[in-house]
Amino acid sequence: MKRISEIYLLAIALVISHTTLAQKKPQQPNVIFIYADDVGYGDLSSYGARKISTPNIDRIGKEGVRFTNAHATSATCTPSRYALMTGRYPWRQQGTGVLPGDASLILPTDRTTLPSLFQKSGYKTAVVGKWHLGLGEKGEKINWNKPVAKGPKEVGFDYSYIFPATSDRVPTVFMENQAVVGLSADDPIEVDYKNKIGNEPTGKENPELLKLPAALNHGHNNTIVNGIGRIGWMSGGKQARWTDEEIAHVFLDKAESFIEKQAKSPFFLYFSLNDIHVPRMPSTQFKGKSGMGLRGDVILQMDWTVGQILKKLEELKISENTIVIFSSDNGPVLDDGYADKAVELAAGHQQAGGFRGGKYSAFEGGTRIPMLIRWPKGIKKGIESNALVCQIDMLASFARLLNQPLNKEDGPDSFEIRDAFLGKSLKGRETLIKQGGALSLTEGQWKYIEPNKGPAYYELTGIESGNSESPQLYNLSKDKEEKKNLADQYPDRVKAMTSTLNKMKEASRTRP
Ligand code: NG6
Ligand code: CA
């Protein structure tokens, strides 16, 4: 009898200790990466904007870390996103430039990516928003009338609600889990980027039909959808086409539904906003609200969207243990090919925060972007960090946070700088290669831009490219505007940085 009660007591003790252990194991944080499009360093009020106010985004930094030396790898969309997803420099792979809407998937399906890393740690993962990383099998023409074989799912997203490329590129449709939403079988979609297909009006032939005029000699002068000329031609899928004014709301709705559904177990949401890319077409709620025209209005819309996400987390009581990251894929551009008066109405606004250049540029304006990270449970409030950090480092840093080993081929250019991202250390990486037209190397306060052919000035956008056939060397701590080229004054440094850059370029690198 005595023996039986001993066993009984032991069993109870085991159950109790097991439960306390389970309770003690901290729940892994949810992660929401909000990736805005074309938002410049100076476009947020927490980064010095005075003509416009972005209180919701600013709040992320006030209650967490605000980075002043954070970077996208590239000055355009596709390559920056490639780097974020793979932890690999995009210029190591051909075909990672701005993709047309009918491009094949450029992400590897046999490597650890940011979403597959979370999956391996037991997270549910989703992408909602702009994709722009290609779809379908390499070299195969996409059939838009059935689910595409390769896309977000094959690189680690359990759920996807995306549009294929940018809102100025066809097809102008949403895709849920890789199938076009709302497509009717008797009106199949066809897309072409070389020749006109179908007989719908185009911006070039029927400019009188445009509600948002565009310079008609370039870019946005093909099929007109919703009164806006697009890049590329499409026919069919009439019922499936989006209304630009609704995009922000549709994506927010899908993001919120995912968060609600997953609230009880860890999730990773890559929320890739359409704002503030062209064509800027805010919903009625925001039209005319900024006094800065359509570009200002979509900044307000973006800030509201972020506010709604923060509110949702609070409602669900998961705010404390959710890491929210806000950043942008490249620097700002005012005139990106539609006549939306962004240039005139921005007078007095410094969209690149005083850095030289903007989107497309090898100067800082192209790649230095806002980055704010909030995690009430794991990050102190109100930290300002000037650590050199890059979006490419998310992969290795989250691998560390999640205790997930990476294979040596995974994320070869991604540095583990978890403590910098969490504001625990003010030291980030030591070097960083960035890509405008030219490649540049940043090493501490020094920035070297490789000689590069090509125009010094992009007529279309009015942006300085950073191209020069001579080497350029700037001291960013004294000359943030990159005005004084010191290459002639410091030939040894130019030589050393050229050699470092070449070594980094040539090395077929494994994990640092
Ligand atoms: C350019 C487009 C621009 C934008 C950009 C890609 C014209 C005149 N310009 O070719 O509007 O779509 O490509 O932007 O068509 S990104 O943010 O996706 O990289
Ligand atoms: Ca972009």
PDB file of N, CA, C and O in Angstrom, residues 237-273:
ATOM      1  N   GLY A 237      -9.787  38.928 -67.718  1.00  0.00           N
ATOM      2  CA  GLY A 237      -9.769  39.080 -66.255  1.00  0.00           C
ATOM      3  C   GLY A 237     -10.425  40.367 -65.779  1.00  0.00           C
ATOM      4  O   GLY A 237     -10.057  40.893 -64.725  1.00  0.00           O
ATOM      5  N   LYS A 238     -11.415  40.841 -66.528  1.00  0.00           N
ATOM      6  CA  LYS A 238     -12.037  42.145 -66.214  1.00  0.00           C
ATOM      7  C   LYS A 238     -12.553  42.204 -64.771  1.00  0.00           C
ATOM      8  O   LYS A 238     -12.367  43.183 -64.069  1.00  0.00           O
ATOM      9  N   GLN A 239     -13.205  41.100 -64.367  1.00  0.00           N
ATOM     10  CA  GLN A 239     -13.817  41.082 -63.047  1.00  0.00           C
ATOM     11  C   GLN A 239     -12.772  41.001 -61.932  1.00  0.00           C
ATOM     12  O   GLN A 239     -13.008  41.441 -60.816  1.00  0.00           O
ATOM     13  N   ALA A 240     -11.626  40.456 -62.265  1.00  0.00           N
ATOM     14  CA  ALA A 240     -10.604  40.238 -61.237  1.00  0.00           C
ATOM     15  C   ALA A 240      -9.746  41.481 -60.983  1.00  0.00           C
ATOM     16  O   ALA A 240      -9.016  41.542 -59.999  1.00  0.00           O
ATOM     17  N   ARG A 241      -9.807  42.465 -61.869  1.00  0.00           N
ATOM     18  CA  ARG A 241      -8.877  43.604 -61.748  1.00  0.00           C
ATOM     19  C   ARG A 241      -9.164  44.438 -60.503  1.00  0.00           C
ATOM     20  O   ARG A 241     -10.313  44.665 -60.150  1.00  0.00           O
ATOM     21  N   TRP A 242      -8.085  44.906 -59.914  1.00  0.00           N
ATOM     22  CA  TRP A 242      -8.272  45.684 -58.686  1.00  0.00           C
ATOM     23  C   TRP A 242      -8.681  47.112 -58.993  1.00  0.00           C
ATOM     24  O   TRP A 242      -8.544  47.604 -60.106  1.00  0.00           O
ATOM     25  N   THR A 243      -9.174  47.780 -57.944  1.00  0.00           N
ATOM     26  CA  THR A 243      -9.397  49.221 -57.968  1.00  0.00           C
ATOM     27  C   THR A 243      -8.285  49.795 -57.097  1.00  0.00           C
ATOM     28  O   THR A 243      -8.183  49.438 -55.922  1.00  0.00           O
ATOM     29  N   ASP A 244      -7.447  50.640 -57.671  1.00  0.00           N
ATOM     30  CA  ASP A 244      -6.256  51.108 -56.944  1.00  0.00           C
ATOM     31  C   ASP A 244      -6.593  51.722 -55.585  1.00  0.00           C
ATOM     32  O   ASP A 244      -5.862  51.539 -54.615  1.00  0.00           O
ATOM     33  N   GLU A 245      -7.706  52.451 -55.545  1.00  0.00           N
ATOM     34  CA  GLU A 245      -8.106  53.147 -54.320  1.00  0.00           C
ATOM     35  C   GLU A 245      -8.390  52.176 -53.175  1.00  0.00           C
ATOM     36  O   GLU A 245      -8.483  52.580 -52.018  1.00  0.00           O
ATOM     37  N   GLU A 246      -8.548  50.888 -53.497  1.00  0.00           N
ATOM     38  CA  GLU A 246      -8.896  49.909 -52.459  1.00  0.00           C
ATOM     39  C   GLU A 246      -7.713  49.050 -52.004  1.00  0.00           C
ATOM     40  O   GLU A 246      -7.841  48.275 -51.049  1.00  0.00           O
ATOM     41  N   ILE A 247      -6.589  49.166 -52.693  1.00  0.00           N
ATOM     42  CA  ILE A 247      -5.489  48.218 -52.424  1.00  0.00           C
ATOM     43  C   ILE A 247      -5.071  48.217 -50.950  1.00  0.00           C
ATOM     44  O   ILE A 247      -4.960  47.155 -50.325  1.00  0.00           O
ATOM     45  N   ALA A 248      -4.862  49.398 -50.385  1.00  0.00           N
ATOM     46  CA  ALA A 248      -4.375  49.462 -49.000  1.00  0.00           C
ATOM     47  C   ALA A 248      -5.359  48.778 -48.052  1.00  0.00           C
ATOM     48  O   ALA A 248      -4.960  48.054 -47.127  1.00  0.00           O
ATOM     49  N   HIS A 249      -6.654  48.989 -48.295  1.00  0.00           N
ATOM     50  CA  HIS A 249      -7.673  48.396 -47.417  1.00  0.00           C
ATOM     51  C   HIS A 249      -7.747  46.881 -47.585  1.00  0.00           C
ATOM     52  O   HIS A 249      -7.896  46.153 -46.606  1.00  0.00           O
ATOM     53  N   VAL A 250      -7.635  46.431 -48.828  1.00  0.00           N
ATOM     54  CA  VAL A 250      -7.693  44.984 -49.079  1.00  0.00           C
ATOM     55  C   VAL A 250      -6.524  44.288 -48.372  1.00  0.00           C
ATOM     56  O   VAL A 250      -6.704  43.300 -47.652  1.00  0.00           O
ATOM     57  N   PHE A 251      -5.343  44.821 -48.550  1.00  0.00           N
ATOM     58  CA  PHE A 251      -4.177  44.195 -47.916  1.00  0.00           C
ATOM     59  C   PHE A 251      -4.283  44.248 -46.384  1.00  0.00           C
ATOM     60  O   PHE A 251      -3.988  43.268 -45.698  1.00  0.00           O
ATOM     61  N   LEU A 252      -4.713  45.400 -45.862  1.00  0.00           N
ATOM     62  CA  LEU A 252      -4.835  45.500 -44.404  1.00  0.00           C
ATOM     63  C   LEU A 252      -5.814  44.452 -43.877  1.00  0.00           C
ATOM     64  O   LEU A 252      -5.551  43.771 -42.877  1.00  0.00           O
ATOM     65  N   ASP A 253      -6.922  44.313 -44.584  1.00  0.00           N
ATOM     66  CA  ASP A 253      -7.938  43.348 -44.173  1.00  0.00           C
ATOM     67  C   ASP A 253      -7.355  41.921 -44.129  1.00  0.00           C
ATOM     68  O   ASP A 253      -7.582  41.168 -43.190  1.00  0.00           O
ATOM     69  N   LYS A 254      -6.582  41.575 -45.155  1.00  0.00           N
ATOM     70  CA  LYS A 254      -6.002  40.216 -45.201  1.00  0.00           C
ATOM     71  C   LYS A 254      -4.951  40.053 -44.105  1.00  0.00           C
ATOM     72  O   LYS A 254      -4.843  38.992 -43.490  1.00  0.00           O
ATOM     73  N   ALA A 255      -4.170  41.098 -43.869  1.00  0.00           N
ATOM     74  CA  ALA A 255      -3.146  41.017 -42.811  1.00  0.00           C
ATOM     75  C   ALA A 255      -3.821  40.832 -41.457  1.00  0.00           C
ATOM     76  O   ALA A 255      -3.421  39.985 -40.653  1.00  0.00           O
ATOM     77  N   GLU A 256      -4.869  41.613 -41.219  1.00  0.00           N
ATOM     78  CA  GLU A 256      -5.563  41.512 -39.930  1.00  0.00           C
ATOM     79  C   GLU A 256      -6.201  40.136 -39.746  1.00  0.00           C
ATOM     80  O   GLU A 256      -6.155  39.568 -38.647  1.00  0.00           O
ATOM     81  N   SER A 257      -6.782  39.609 -40.812  1.00  0.00           N
ATOM     82  CA  SER A 257      -7.409  38.276 -40.684  1.00  0.00           C
ATOM     83  C   SER A 257      -6.363  37.233 -40.324  1.00  0.00           C
ATOM     84  O   SER A 257      -6.611  36.346 -39.504  1.00  0.00           O
ATOM     85  N   PHE A 258      -5.208  37.314 -40.964  1.00  0.00           N
ATOM     86  CA  PHE A 258      -4.146  36.347 -40.661  1.00  0.00           C
ATOM     87  C   PHE A 258      -3.734  36.467 -39.190  1.00  0.00           C
ATOM     88  O   PHE A 258      -3.610  35.467 -38.480  1.00  0.00           O
ATOM     89  N   ILE A 259      -3.529  37.704 -38.734  1.00  0.00           N
ATOM     90  CA  ILE A 259      -3.106  37.910 -37.341  1.00  0.00           C
ATOM     91  C   ILE A 259      -4.156  37.343 -36.382  1.00  0.00           C
ATOM     92  O   ILE A 259      -3.838  36.635 -35.425  1.00  0.00           O
ATOM     93  N   GLU A 260      -5.419  37.630 -36.661  1.00  0.00           N
ATOM     94  CA  GLU A 260      -6.496  37.137 -35.794  1.00  0.00           C
ATOM     95  C   GLU A 260      -6.503  35.614 -35.727  1.00  0.00           C
ATOM     96  O   GLU A 260      -6.605  35.019 -34.667  1.00  0.00           O
ATOM     97  N   LYS A 261      -6.348  35.024 -36.902  1.00  0.00           N
ATOM     98  CA  LYS A 261      -6.403  33.567 -36.970  1.00  0.00           C
ATOM     99  C   LYS A 261      -5.233  32.913 -36.240  1.00  0.00           C
ATOM    100  O   LYS A 261      -5.370  31.847 -35.644  1.00  0.00           O
ATOM    101  N   GLN A 262      -4.085  33.553 -36.284  1.00  0.00           N
ATOM    102  CA  GLN A 262      -2.873  32.946 -35.721  1.00  0.00           C
ATOM    103  C   GLN A 262      -2.534  33.456 -34.330  1.00  0.00           C
ATOM    104  O   GLN A 262      -1.482  33.123 -33.789  1.00  0.00           O
ATOM    105  N   ALA A 263      -3.405  34.295 -33.769  1.00  0.00           N
ATOM    106  CA  ALA A 263      -3.047  35.018 -32.539  1.00  0.00           C
ATOM    107  C   ALA A 263      -2.539  34.125 -31.408  1.00  0.00           C
ATOM    108  O   ALA A 263      -1.748  34.557 -30.584  1.00  0.00           O
ATOM    109  N   LYS A 264      -2.969  32.879 -31.402  1.00  0.00           N
ATOM    110  CA  LYS A 264      -2.653  32.035 -30.234  1.00  0.00           C
ATOM    111  C   LYS A 264      -1.328  31.283 -30.353  1.00  0.00           C
ATOM    112  O   LYS A 264      -0.858  30.687 -29.397  1.00  0.00           O
ATOM    113  N   SER A 265      -0.754  31.249 -31.539  1.00  0.00           N
ATOM    114  CA  SER A 265       0.536  30.564 -31.676  1.00  0.00           C
ATOM    115  C   SER A 265       1.454  31.427 -32.528  1.00  0.00           C
ATOM    116  O   SER A 265       0.975  32.284 -33.266  1.00  0.00           O
ATOM    117  N   PRO A 266       2.777  31.238 -32.437  1.00  0.00           N
ATOM    118  CA  PRO A 266       3.701  32.175 -33.089  1.00  0.00           C
ATOM    119  C   PRO A 266       3.493  32.276 -34.596  1.00  0.00           C
ATOM    120  O   PRO A 266       3.280  31.287 -35.284  1.00  0.00           O
ATOM    121  N   PHE A 267       3.544  33.518 -35.082  1.00  0.00           N
ATOM    122  CA  PHE A 267       3.419  33.719 -36.523  1.00  0.00           C
ATOM    123  C   PHE A 267       4.441  34.723 -37.023  1.00  0.00           C
ATOM    124  O   PHE A 267       4.957  35.544 -36.264  1.00  0.00           O
ATOM    125  N   PHE A 268       4.743  34.619 -38.326  1.00  0.00           N
ATOM    126  CA  PHE A 268       5.584  35.599 -39.012  1.00  0.00           C
ATOM    127  C   PHE A 268       4.771  36.155 -40.175  1.00  0.00           C
ATOM    128  O   PHE A 268       4.309  35.393 -41.026  1.00  0.00           O
ATOM    129  N   LEU A 269       4.577  37.463 -40.167  1.00  0.00           N
ATOM    130  CA  LEU A 269       3.840  38.107 -41.259  1.00  0.00           C
ATOM    131  C   LEU A 269       4.760  39.088 -41.977  1.00  0.00           C
ATOM    132  O   LEU A 269       5.299  40.008 -41.362  1.00  0.00           O
ATOM    133  N   TYR A 270       4.953  38.848 -43.262  1.00  0.00           N
ATOM    134  CA  TYR A 270       5.681  39.796 -44.101  1.00  0.00           C
ATOM    135  C   TYR A 270       4.614  40.640 -44.778  1.00  0.00           C
ATOM    136  O   TYR A 270       3.926  40.176 -45.675  1.00  0.00           O
ATOM    137  N   PHE A 271       4.448  41.862 -44.265  1.00  0.00           N
ATOM    138  CA  PHE A 271       3.368  42.741 -44.733  1.00  0.00           C
ATOM    139  C   PHE A 271       4.005  43.792 -45.641  1.00  0.00           C
ATOM    140  O   PHE A 271       4.624  44.742 -45.189  1.00  0.00           O
ATOM    141  N   SER A 272       3.849  43.557 -46.928  1.00  0.00           N
ATOM    142  CA  SER A 272       4.602  44.311 -47.927  1.00  0.00           C
ATOM    143  C   SER A 272       3.663  45.317 -48.598  1.00  0.00           C
ATOM    144  O   SER A 272       2.904  44.970 -49.499  1.00  0.00           O
ATOM    145  N   LEU A 273       3.704  46.556 -48.098  1.00  0.00           N
ATOM    146  CA  LEU A 273       2.718  47.561 -48.523  1.00  0.00           C
ATOM    147  C   LEU A 273       2.887  47.985 -49.975  1.00  0.00           C
ATOM    148  O   LEU A 273       4.005  48.010 -50.489  1.00  0.00           O
TER     149      LEU A 273
END
